[in-house]
C-alpha positions as a printed NumPy array, in Angstrom:
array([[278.122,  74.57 ,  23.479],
       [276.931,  77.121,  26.325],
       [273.791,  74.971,  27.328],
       [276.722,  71.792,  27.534],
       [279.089,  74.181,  29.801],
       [276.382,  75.604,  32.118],
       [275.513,  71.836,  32.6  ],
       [279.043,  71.323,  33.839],
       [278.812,  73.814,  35.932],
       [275.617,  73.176,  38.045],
       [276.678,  70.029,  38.264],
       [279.796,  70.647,  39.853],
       [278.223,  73.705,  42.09 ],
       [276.114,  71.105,  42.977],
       [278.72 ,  68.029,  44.041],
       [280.619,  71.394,  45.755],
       [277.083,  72.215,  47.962],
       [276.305,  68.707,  49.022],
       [279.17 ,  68.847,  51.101],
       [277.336,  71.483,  53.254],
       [274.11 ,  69.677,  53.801],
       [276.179,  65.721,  54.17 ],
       [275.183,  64.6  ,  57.674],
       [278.675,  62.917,  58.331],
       [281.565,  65.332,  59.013],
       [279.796,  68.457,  59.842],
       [281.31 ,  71.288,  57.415],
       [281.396,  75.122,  58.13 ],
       [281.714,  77.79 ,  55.636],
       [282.052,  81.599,  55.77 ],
       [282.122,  83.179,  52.476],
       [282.751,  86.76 ,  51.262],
       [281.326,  87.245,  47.723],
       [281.175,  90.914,  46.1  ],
       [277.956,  92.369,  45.525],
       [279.131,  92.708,  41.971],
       [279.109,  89.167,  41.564],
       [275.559,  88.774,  42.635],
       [274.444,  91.251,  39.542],
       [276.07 ,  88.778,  37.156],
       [273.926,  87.084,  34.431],
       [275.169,  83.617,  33.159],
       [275.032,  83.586,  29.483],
       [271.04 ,  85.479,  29.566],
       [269.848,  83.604,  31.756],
       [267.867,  85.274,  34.73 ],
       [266.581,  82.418,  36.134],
       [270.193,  81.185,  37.42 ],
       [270.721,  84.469,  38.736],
       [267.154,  84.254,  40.453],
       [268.33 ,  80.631,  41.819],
       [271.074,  81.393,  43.106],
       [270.094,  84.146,  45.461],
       [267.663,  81.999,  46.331],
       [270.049,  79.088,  47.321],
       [272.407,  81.732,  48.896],
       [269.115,  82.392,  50.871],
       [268.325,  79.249,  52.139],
       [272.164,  78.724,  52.938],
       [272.667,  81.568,  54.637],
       [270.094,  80.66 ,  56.903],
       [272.281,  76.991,  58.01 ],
       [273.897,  77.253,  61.398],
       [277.188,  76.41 ,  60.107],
       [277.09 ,  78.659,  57.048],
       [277.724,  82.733,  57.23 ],
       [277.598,  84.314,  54.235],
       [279.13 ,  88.295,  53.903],
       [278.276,  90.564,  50.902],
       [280.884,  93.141,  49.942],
       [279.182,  96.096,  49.075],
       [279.522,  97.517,  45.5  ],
       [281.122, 101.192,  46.893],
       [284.046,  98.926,  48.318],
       [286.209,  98.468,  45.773],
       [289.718,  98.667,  47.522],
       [290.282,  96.202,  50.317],
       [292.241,  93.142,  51.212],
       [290.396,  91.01 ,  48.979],
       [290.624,  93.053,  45.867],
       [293.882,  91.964,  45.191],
       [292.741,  87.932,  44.034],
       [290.328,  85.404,  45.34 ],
       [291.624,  82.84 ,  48.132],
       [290.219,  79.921,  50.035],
       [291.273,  79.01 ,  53.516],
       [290.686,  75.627,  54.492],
       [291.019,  74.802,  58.111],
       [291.199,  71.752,  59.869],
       [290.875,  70.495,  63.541],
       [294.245,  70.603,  65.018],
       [294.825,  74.235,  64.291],
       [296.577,  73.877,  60.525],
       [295.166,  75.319,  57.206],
       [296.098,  75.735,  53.355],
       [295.425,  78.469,  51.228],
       [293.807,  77.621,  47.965],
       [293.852,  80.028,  45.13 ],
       [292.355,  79.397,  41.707],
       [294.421,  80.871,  38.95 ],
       [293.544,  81.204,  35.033],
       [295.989,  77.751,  34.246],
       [296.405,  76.343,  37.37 ],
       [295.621,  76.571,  41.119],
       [298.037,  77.128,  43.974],
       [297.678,  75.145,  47.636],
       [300.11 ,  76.476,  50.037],
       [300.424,  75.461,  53.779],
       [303.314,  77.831,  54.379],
       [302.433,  79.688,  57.687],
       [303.506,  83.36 ,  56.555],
       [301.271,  82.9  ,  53.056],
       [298.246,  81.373,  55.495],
       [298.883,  84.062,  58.211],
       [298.613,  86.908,  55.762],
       [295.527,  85.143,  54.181],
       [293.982,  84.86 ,  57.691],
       [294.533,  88.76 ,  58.501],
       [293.368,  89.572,  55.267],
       [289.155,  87.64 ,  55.78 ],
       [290.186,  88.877,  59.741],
       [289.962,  92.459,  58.134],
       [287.419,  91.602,  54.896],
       [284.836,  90.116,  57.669],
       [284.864,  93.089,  60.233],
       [285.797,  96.017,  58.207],
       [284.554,  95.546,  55.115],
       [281.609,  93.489,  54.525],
       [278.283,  93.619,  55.308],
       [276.976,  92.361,  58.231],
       [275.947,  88.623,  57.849],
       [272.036,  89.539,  58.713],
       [272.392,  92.46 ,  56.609],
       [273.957,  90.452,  53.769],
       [271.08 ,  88.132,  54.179],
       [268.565,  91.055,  53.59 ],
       [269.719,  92.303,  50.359]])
């Protein structure tokens, strides 16, 4: 059942990540992932670990992808409170996405996008890592 599930998975990580490499409509992602989440092991498996850091890596390295590491000694910060997505478009509008345990929530209500915009404002300038020094760990 495990080896069926992380089958799922890389497939869908890996429908997600060909959006960032498609050569029609150009894509561009800025991601803040907690350090912690880079020490996790899926199901004993090292190797996924390994290969993800090492796609992380290459993706990092993509003009249109910046990718911030929030160190382990921040644990209190505007992100702490629940994962979120912001997706913008051209034209100035955006939705909030956020993943819950039964459902997920899309919102395009300007206060809820506003304070979700402040919030990776702050997470990106105060409390992550540099994106070169995010890069080196």
């Amino acid at each position: 059942m495990a080896d069926m599930v992380a089958d799922m998975v890389a497939d869908m990580n890996s429908a997600r990540q060909s959006i960032l490499t498609r050569e029609s409509a150009p894509f561009e992602l800025r991601a803040v992932v907690h350090e912690v989440a880079l020490l996790n092991e899926f199901e004993g498996r090292p190797y996924i670990r390994k290969d993800q850091h090492r796609r992380l890596k290459e993706l990092s390295e993509r003009p249109d992808v910046t990718i911030q590491i929030v160190p382990l000694c921040r644990s209190v910060h505007p992100g702490s409170l629940g994962d979120f997505e912001i997706l913008s478009y051209d034209g100035g509008g955006a939705t909030v996405y956020r993943e819950l345990p039964a459902s997920s929530l899309m919102t395009t209500d300007a206060e809820e996008v506003a304070a979700c915009q402040a919030a990776a404002k702050t997470l990106s300038a105060e409390v992550t890592l540099s994106a070169e020094q995010s890069a080196a760990r």
